[in-house]
Tab-separated table of C-alpha atoms and ligand atoms in Angstrom:
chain	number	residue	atom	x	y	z
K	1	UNK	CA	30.184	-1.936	-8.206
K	2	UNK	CA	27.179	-3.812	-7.448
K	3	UNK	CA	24.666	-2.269	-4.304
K	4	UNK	CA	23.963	-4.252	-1.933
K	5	UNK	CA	20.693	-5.267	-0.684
K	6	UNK	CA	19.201	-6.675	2.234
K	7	UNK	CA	15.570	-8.049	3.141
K	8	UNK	CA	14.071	-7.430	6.551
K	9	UNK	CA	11.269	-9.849	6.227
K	10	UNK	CA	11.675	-13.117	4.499
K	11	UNK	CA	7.989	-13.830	4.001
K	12	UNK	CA	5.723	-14.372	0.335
K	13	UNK	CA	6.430	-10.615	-0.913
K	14	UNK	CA	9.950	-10.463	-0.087
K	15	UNK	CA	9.935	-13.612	-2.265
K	16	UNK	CA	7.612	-12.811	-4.814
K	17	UNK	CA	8.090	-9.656	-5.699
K	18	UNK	CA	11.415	-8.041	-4.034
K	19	UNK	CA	13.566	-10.295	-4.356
K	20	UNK	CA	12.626	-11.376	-7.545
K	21	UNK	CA	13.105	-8.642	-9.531
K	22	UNK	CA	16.347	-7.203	-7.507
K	23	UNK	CA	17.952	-10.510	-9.274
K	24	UNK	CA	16.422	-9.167	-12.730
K	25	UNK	CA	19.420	-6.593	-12.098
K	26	UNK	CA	22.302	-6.622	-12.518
K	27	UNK	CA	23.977	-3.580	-10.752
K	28	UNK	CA	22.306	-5.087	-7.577
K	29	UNK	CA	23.232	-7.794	-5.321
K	30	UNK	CA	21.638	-9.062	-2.699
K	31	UNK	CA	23.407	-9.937	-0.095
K	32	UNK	CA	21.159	-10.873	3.240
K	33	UNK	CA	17.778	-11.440	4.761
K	34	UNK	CA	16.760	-10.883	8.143
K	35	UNK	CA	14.079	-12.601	10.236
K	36	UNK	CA	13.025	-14.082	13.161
K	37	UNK	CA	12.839	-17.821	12.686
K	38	UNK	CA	16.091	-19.345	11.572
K	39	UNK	CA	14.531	-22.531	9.618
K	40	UNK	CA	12.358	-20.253	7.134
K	41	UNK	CA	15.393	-17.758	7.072
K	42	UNK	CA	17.416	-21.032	6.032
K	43	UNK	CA	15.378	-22.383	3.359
K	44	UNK	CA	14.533	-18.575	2.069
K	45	UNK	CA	18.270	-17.666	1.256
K	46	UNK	CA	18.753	-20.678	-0.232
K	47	UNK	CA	15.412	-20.825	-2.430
K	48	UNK	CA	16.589	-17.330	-3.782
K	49	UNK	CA	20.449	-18.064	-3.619
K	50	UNK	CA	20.860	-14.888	-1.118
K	51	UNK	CA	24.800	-15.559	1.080
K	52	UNK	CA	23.855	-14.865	4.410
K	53	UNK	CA	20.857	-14.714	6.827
K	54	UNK	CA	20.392	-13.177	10.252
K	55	UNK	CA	17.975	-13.188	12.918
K	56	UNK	CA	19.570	-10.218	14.540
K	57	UNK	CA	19.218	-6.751	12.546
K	58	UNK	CA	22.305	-5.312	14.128
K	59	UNK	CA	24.623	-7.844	13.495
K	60	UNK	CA	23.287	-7.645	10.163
K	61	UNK	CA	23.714	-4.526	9.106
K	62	UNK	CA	27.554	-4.620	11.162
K	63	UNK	CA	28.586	-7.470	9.254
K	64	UNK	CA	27.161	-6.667	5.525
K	65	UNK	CA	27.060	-2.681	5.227
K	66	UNK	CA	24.349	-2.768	2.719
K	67	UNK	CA	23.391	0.704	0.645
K	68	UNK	CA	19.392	-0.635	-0.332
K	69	UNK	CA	16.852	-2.221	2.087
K	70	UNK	CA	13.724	-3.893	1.383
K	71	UNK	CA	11.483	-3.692	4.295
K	72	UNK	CA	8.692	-6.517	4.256
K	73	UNK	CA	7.852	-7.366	7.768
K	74	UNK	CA	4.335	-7.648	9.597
K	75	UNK	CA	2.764	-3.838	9.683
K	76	UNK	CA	3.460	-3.761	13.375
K	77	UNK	CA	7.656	-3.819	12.813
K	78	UNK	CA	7.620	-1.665	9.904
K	79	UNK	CA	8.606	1.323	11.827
K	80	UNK	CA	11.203	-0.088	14.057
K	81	UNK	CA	12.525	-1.544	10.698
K	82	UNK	CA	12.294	1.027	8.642
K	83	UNK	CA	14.447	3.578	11.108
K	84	UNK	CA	16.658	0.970	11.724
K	85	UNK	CA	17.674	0.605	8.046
K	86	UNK	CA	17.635	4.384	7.855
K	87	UNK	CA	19.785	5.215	10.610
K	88	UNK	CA	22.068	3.077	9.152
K	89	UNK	CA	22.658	5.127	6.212
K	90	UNK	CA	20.561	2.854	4.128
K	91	UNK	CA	18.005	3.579	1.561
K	92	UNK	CA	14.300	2.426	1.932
K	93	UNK	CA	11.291	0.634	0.052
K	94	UNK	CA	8.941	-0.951	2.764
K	95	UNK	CA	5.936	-2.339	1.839
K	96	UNK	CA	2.334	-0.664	2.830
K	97	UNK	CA	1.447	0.669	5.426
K	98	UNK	CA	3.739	3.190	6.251
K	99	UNK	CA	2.382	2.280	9.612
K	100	UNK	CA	0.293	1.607	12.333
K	101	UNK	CA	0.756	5.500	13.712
K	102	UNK	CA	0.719	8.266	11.857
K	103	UNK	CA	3.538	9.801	14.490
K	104	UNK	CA	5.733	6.951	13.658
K	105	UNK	CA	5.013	7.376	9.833
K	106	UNK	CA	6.174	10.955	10.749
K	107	UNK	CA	9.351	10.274	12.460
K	108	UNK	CA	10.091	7.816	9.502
K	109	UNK	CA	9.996	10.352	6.680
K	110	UNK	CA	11.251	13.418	9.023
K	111	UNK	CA	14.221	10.639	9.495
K	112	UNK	CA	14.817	9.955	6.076
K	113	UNK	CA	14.607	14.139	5.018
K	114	UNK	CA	17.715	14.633	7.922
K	115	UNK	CA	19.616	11.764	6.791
K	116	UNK	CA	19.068	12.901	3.478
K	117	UNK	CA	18.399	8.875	2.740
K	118	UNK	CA	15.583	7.640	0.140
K	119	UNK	CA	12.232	6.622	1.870
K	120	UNK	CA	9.716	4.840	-0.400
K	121	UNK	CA	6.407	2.485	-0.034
K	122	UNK	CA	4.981	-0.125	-2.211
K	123	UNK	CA	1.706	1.887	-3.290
K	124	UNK	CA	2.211	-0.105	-6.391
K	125	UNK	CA	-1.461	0.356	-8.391
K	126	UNK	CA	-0.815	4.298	-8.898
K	127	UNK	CA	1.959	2.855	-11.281
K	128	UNK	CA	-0.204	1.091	-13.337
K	129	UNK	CA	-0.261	2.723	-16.832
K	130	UNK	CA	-3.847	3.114	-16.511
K	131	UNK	CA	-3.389	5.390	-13.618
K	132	UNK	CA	-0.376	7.604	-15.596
K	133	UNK	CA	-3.266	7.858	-18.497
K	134	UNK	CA	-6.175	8.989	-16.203
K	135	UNK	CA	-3.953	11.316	-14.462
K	136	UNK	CA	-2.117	13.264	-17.646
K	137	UNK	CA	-5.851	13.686	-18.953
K	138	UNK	CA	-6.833	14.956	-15.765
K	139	UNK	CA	-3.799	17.796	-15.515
K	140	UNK	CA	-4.729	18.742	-19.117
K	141	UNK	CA	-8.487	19.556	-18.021
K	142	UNK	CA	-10.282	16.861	-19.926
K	143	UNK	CA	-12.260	15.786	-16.499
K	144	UNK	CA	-12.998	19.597	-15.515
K	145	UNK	CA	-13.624	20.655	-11.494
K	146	UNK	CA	-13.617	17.202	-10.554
K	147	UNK	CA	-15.938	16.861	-6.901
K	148	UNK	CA	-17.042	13.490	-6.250
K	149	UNK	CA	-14.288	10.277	-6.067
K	150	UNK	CA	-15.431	6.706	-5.312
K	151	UNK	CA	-13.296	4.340	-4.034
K	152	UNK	CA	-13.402	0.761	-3.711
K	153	UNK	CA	-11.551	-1.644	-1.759
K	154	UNK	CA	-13.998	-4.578	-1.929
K	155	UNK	CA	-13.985	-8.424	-1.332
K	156	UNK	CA	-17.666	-10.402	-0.912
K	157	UNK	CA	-15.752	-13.200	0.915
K	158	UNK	CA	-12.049	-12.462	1.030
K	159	UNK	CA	-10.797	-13.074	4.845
K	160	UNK	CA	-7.251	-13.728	4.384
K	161	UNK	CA	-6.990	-17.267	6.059
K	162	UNK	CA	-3.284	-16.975	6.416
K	163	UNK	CA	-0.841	-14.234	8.076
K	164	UNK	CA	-1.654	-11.833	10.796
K	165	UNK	CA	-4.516	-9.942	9.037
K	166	UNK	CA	-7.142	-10.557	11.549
K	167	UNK	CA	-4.724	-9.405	14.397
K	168	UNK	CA	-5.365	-6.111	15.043
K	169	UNK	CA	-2.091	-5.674	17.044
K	170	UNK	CA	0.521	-6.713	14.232
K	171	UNK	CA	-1.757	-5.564	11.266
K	172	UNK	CA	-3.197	-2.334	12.951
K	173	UNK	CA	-6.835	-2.877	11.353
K	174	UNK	CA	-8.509	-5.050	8.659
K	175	UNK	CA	-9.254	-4.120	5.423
K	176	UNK	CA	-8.889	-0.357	5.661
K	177	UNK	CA	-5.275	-0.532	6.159
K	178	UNK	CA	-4.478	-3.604	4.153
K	179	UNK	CA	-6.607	-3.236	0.850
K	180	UNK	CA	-8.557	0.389	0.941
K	181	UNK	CA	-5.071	2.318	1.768
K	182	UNK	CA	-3.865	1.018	-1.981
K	183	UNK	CA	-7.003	2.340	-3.835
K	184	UNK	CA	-7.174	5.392	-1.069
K	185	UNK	CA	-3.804	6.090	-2.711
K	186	UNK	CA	-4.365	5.817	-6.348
K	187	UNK	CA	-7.032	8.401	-5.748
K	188	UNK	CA	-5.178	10.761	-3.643
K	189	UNK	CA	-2.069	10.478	-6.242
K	190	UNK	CA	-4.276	11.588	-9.020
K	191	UNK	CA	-5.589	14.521	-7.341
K	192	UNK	CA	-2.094	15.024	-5.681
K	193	UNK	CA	-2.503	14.948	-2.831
K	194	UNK	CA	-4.812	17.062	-1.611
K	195	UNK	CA	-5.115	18.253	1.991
K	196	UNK	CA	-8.209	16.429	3.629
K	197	UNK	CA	-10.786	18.581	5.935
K	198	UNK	CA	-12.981	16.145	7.666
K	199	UNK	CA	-13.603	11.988	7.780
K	200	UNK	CA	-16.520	10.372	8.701
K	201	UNK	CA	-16.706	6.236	8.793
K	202	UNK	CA	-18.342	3.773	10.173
K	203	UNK	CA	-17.219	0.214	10.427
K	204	UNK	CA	-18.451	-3.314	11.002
K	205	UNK	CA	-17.674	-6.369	12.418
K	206	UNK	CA	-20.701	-8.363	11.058
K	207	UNK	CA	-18.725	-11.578	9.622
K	208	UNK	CA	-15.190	-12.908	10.578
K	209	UNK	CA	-16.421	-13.571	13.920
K	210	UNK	CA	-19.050	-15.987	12.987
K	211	UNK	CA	-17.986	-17.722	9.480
K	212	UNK	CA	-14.299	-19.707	9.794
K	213	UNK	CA	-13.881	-20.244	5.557
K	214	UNK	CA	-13.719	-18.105	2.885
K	215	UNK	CA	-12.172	-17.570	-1.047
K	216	UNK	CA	-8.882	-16.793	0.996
K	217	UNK	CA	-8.954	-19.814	2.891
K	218	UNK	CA	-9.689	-21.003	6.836
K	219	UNK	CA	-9.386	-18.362	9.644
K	220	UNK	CA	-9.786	-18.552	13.507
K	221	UNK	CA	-13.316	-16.371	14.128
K	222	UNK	CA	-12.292	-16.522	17.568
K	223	UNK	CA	-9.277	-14.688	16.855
K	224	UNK	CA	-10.938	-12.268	14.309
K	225	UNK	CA	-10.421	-8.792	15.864
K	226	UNK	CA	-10.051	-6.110	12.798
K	227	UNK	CA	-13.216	-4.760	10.979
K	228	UNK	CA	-14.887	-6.592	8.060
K	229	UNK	CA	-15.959	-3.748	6.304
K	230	UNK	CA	-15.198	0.040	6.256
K	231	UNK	CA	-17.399	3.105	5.034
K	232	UNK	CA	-16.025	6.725	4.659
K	233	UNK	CA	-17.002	10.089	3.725
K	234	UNK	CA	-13.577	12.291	2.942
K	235	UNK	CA	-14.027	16.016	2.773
K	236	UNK	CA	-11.084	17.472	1.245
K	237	UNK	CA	-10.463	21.447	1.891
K	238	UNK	CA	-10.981	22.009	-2.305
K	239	UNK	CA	-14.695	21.250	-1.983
K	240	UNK	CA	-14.085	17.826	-3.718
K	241	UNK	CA	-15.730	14.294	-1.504
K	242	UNK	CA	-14.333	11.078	-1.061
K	243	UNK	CA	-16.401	8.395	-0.707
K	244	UNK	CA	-14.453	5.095	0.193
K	245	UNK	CA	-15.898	1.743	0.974
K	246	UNK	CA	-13.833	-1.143	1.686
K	247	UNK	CA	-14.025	-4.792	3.179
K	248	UNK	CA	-12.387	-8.331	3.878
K	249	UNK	CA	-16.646	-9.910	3.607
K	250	UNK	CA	-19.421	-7.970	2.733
K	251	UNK	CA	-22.213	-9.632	0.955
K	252	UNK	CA	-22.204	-7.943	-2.183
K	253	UNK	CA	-23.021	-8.527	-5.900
K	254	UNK	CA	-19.659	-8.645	-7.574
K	255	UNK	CA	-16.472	-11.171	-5.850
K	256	UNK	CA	-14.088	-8.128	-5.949
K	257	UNK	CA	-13.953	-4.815	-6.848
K	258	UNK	CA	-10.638	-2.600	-6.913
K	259	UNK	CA	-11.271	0.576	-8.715
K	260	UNK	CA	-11.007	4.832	-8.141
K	261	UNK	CA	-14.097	7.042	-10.025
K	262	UNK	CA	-13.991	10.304	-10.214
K	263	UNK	CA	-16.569	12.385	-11.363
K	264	UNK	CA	-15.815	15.743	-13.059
K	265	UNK	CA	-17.737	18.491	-14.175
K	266	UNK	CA	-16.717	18.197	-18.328
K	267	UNK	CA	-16.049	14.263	-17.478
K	268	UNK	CA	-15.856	11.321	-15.305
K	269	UNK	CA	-12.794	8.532	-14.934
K	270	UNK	CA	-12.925	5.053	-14.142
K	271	UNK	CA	-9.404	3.853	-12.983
K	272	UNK	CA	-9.243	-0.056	-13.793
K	273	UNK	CA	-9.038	-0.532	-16.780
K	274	UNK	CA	-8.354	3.468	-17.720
K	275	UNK	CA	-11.900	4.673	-19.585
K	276	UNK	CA	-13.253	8.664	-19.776
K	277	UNK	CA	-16.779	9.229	-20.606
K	278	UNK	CA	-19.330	11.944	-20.861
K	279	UNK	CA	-22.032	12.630	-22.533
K	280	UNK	CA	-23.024	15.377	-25.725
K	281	UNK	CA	-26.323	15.908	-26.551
K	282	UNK	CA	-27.782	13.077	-24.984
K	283	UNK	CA	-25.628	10.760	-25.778
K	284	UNK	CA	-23.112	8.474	-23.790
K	285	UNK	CA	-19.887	9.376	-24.741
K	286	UNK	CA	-16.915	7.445	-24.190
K	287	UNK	CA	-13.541	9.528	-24.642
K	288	UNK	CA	-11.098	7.140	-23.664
K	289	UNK	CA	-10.918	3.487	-23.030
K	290	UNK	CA	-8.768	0.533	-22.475
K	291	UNK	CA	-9.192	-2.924	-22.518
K	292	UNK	CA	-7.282	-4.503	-19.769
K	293	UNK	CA	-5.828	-2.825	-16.490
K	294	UNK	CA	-1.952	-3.214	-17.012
K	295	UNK	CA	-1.255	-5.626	-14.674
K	296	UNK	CA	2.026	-4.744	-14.548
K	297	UNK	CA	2.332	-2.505	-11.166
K	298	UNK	CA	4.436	-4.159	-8.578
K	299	UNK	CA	7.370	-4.501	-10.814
K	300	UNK	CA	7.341	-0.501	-12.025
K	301	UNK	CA	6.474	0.397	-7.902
K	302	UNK	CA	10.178	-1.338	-6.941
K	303	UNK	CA	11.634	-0.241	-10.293
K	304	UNK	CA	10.886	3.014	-9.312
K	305	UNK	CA	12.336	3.061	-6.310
K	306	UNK	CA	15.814	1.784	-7.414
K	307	UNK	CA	16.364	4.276	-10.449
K	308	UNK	CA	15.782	7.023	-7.303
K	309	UNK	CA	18.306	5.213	-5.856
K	310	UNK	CA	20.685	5.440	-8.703
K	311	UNK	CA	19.918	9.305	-9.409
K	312	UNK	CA	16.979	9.001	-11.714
K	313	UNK	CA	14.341	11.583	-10.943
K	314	UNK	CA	11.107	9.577	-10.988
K	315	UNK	CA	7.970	9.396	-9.620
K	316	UNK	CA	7.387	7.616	-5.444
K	317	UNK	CA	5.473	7.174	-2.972
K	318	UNK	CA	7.456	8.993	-0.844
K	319	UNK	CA	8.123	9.514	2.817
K	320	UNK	CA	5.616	12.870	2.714
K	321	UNK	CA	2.685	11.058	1.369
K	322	UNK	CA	3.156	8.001	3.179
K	323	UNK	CA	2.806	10.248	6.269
K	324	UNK	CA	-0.221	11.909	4.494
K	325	UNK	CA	-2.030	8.723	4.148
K	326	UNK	CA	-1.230	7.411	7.466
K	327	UNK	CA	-3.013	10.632	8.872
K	328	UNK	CA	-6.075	9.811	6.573
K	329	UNK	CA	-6.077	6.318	8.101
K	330	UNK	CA	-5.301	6.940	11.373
K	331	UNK	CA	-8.419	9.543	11.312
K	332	UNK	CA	-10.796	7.128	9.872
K	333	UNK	CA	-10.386	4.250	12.338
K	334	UNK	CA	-10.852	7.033	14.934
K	335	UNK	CA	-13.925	8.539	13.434
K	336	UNK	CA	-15.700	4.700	12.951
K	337	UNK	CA	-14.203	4.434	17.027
K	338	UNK	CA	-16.045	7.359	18.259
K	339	UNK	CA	-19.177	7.349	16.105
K	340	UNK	CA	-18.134	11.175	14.614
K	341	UNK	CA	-16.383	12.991	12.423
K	342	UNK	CA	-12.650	14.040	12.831
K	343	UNK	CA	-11.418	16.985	11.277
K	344	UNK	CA	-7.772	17.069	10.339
O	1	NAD	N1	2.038	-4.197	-1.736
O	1	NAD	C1	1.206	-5.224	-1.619
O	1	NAD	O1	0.276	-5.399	-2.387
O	1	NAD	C2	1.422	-6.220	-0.509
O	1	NAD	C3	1.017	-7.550	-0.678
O	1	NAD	C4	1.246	-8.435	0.368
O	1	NAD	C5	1.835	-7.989	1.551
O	1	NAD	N2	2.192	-6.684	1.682
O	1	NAD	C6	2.777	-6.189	2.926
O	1	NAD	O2	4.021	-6.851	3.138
O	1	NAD	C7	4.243	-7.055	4.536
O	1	NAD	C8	4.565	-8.531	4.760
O	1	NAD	O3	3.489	-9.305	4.280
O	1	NAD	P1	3.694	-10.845	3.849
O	1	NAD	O4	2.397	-11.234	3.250
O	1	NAD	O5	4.940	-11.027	3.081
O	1	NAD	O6	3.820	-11.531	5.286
O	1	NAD	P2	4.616	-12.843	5.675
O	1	NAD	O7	4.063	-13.265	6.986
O	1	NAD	O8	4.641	-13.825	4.544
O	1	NAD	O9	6.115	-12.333	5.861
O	1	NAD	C9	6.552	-11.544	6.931
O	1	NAD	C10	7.921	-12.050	7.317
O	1	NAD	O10	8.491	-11.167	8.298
O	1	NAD	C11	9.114	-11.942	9.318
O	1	NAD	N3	9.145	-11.127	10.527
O	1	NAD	C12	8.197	-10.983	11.478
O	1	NAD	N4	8.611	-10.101	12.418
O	1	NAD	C13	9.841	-9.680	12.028
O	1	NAD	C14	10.787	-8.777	12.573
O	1	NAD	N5	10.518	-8.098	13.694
O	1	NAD	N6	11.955	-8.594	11.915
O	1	NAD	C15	12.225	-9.259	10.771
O	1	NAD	N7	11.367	-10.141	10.215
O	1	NAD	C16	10.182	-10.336	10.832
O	1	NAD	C17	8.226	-13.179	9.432
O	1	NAD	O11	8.929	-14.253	10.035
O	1	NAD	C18	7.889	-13.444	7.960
O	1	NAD	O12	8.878	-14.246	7.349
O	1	NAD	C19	2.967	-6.569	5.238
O	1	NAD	O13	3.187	-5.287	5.742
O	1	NAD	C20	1.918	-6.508	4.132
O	1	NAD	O14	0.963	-5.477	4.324
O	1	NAD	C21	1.993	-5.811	0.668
C-alpha cells in the first residue's frame, strides 16, 4: 500500500522540491494540496498530476485520510498547520522555521512526542555530505576543544523581490530567520546541539527601505519592515562562542557567502566545501579537503524524513531541535530589540 501525502502550501518549494521527489517514489502517493487561492491550487495539481485540491484543511484531511504531510506555507501558518496535520494523526516535514514563537515551536514538538507522530524540518544543508565529513572528524578529535564558530548567512544585494520576506508579520523577521537559521543549524548540528548561555545582536535596517532592486529582483521599500542585516555573539554554557552574521544587503566584498568555521584547538573546519587545516612547524597544513560542496541537500533532508517514516532510524531535524533553534532565534531578535544581552 502506497502512503498518502498531502501538501499544505502549494507554492515554489512544494513544487520544487516536495513534490518532486515524493513522485521519485514509489511507495508514496500523493494525493492532495491545500491552499488558499483556488486558481493556483487548480493549475498546481494539475502541473504535478496531484487528484484533488482544497482550500479548506478540514475537509481535506476528512475526505483524504492521509498518513504524510508536507507543510510549506508562509512562516506565519506553519504552526497552525503543522498541529493541524499532527492532530490528525499525520506525520510531519514543514519547511524552516519551525516558527515565529518559540512557545508555538514548543507546543509543536511536545504535540508530536504525545501523539507519538513524526515531526521534522527542512534544515536541509546539515545533510550535505560535507557536513557528515566535518562532523565524523570532529567526534573522532581531529579538530580538538573546538571554541570559536563563525557563521555566515550573507547576501551583498539579495532582497528577495518576491513572497512575503519583507513582511515581518507572515515571515517573523528578515534574514535571521530565513537564511542565518539554516547555517545557525549546520553549526549547532555539528556541535550537537549544545545548550546556549547568552546572545548578544544587533541589527540594521540600513537598505531595503531606501533601494527598490536588487540580484533577487524588485521590492516595495515602503513595505520593507524586517532587518537587512543581523550580528550575533552566542555564548554557549561549554565555553565555546558563536559568532553569526547574516543579511538580505550588506555592502560587502563577496555576492554571497553561506558557510560554518570552526576553530579548534589541534584544527580548524571550513563547512562549504568540507576542508581541515592546521598548521606543523610553521607550515599551513591542510588535512582534509574537497572540491565542491555536494549540492545535493534538499533531496537527502526530505529523504530523510520519509525512511523515519517507514521505520528507518536516521538522522532529523527533529521536533527538539527545531524548538532549540527557535529559542536561539527568538532570543536574538530580542537582544538586537532591547540593545542587550539575553541569557537563556
Ligand atoms: N528549505 C529552504 O531552503 C526553503 C526555501 C524556500 C522556502 N522555504 C520555506 O517554505 C515556506 C514557503 O515558501 P515558498 O517560497 O514556497 O512560498 P510561496 O509563497 O511560493 O508558497 C506558499 C504557498 O502557501 C499558500 N498559503 C498561504 N497561506 C496558507 C494557509 N494558511 N494554508 C495553506 N496554504 C497557504 C500560498 O497561497 C502559497 O501557494 C516558507 O516557510 C519558507 O521559509 C524554505
Amino acid at each position: 500500500m502506497k502512503k498518502r501525502v498531502a501538501i499544505i502550501g502549494g507554492g515554489q518549494i512544494a513544487e520544487k522540491v516536495h513534490v518532486a521527489y515524493y513522485k521519485t517514489r514509489e511507495d508514496l502517493e500523493v494525493v492532495a494540496v491545500v491552499g488558499v487561492n483556488e486558481e493556483s491550487l487548480r493549475s498546481f495539481a494539475e502541473r504535478n498530476n496531484i487528484p484533488n485540491y482544497y482550500t479548506d484543511a478540514t475537509e481535506m484531511y476528512a475526505k483524504e485520510s492521509p498518513e504524510i504531510v508536507s507543510v510549506c506555507t508562509p512562516n506565519k501558518y506553519h504552526f497552525e498547520s503543522v498541529m493541524q496535520a499532527l492532530e490528525n494523526n499525520c506525520d510531519v516535514f514543514c519547511e524552516k522555521p519551525p516558527a515565529i514563537l518559540a512557545e508555538d515551536a514548543r507546543k509543536m514538538y511536545e504535540t508530536a512526542l504525545a501523539k507519538g507522530r513524526i515531526l521534522a524540518y527542512d534544515f536541509h544543508h546539515r545533510f550535505a555530505d560535507d557536513v557528515s565529513i566535518v562532523k565524523e572528524n570532529i567526534e573522532q578529535g581531529l579538530l580538538g576543544d573546538i571554541y570559536f564558530v563563525k557563521v555566515k548567512a550573507l547576501r551583498r544585494n539579495g532582497i528577495p523581490g518576491w513572497g512575503n520576506f519583507t513582511n515581518k508579520v507572515i515571515q517573523g523577521g528578515g534574514p535571521l530567520i530565513d537564511l542565518g537559521i539554516h547555517m545557525l543549524d549546520t553549526a549547532l548540528y555539528v556541535l550537537d546541539y549544545p545548550k546556549v548561555k547568552k546572545v548578544t545582536a544587533k541589527m540594521f535596517k540600513k537598505i531595503g527601505h531606501k533601494k527598490d532592486e536588487g540580484a533577487f529582483g524588485k521590492w516595495d521599500p515602503s513595505k520593507f519592515e524586517v532587518e537587512d542585516s543581523l550580528f550575533s555573539y552566542i555564548e554557549l554554557e561549554n565555553g565555546c562562542l558563536i559568532q553569526l552574521e547574516t543579511s538580505f544587503a550588506l555592502n560587502i566584498k563577496e555576492k554571497s557567502e553561506m558557510n560554518v568555521e570552526l576553530c579548534g584547538d589541534q584544527a580548524g573546519a571550513s563547512m562549504f566545501p568540507a576542508e581541515i587545516y592546521t598548521d606543523e612547524k610553521g607550515e599551513l597544513v591542510t588535512l582534509l579537503k574537497r572540491e565542491e560542496a555536494d549540492p545535493d541537500r534538499h533531496s537527502k533532508s526530505i529523504a530523510a524524513f520519509v525512511d523515519r517514516c517507514l521505520g528507518k532510524n536516521v538522522m532529523l531535524a527533529d521536533g527538539k531541535q527545531g524548538y532549540a533553534i527557535q529559542q536561539l532565534v527568538e532570543a536574538i531578535y530580542q537582544s538586537a530589540e532591547k540593545g542587550e544581552s539575553i541569557s537563556l
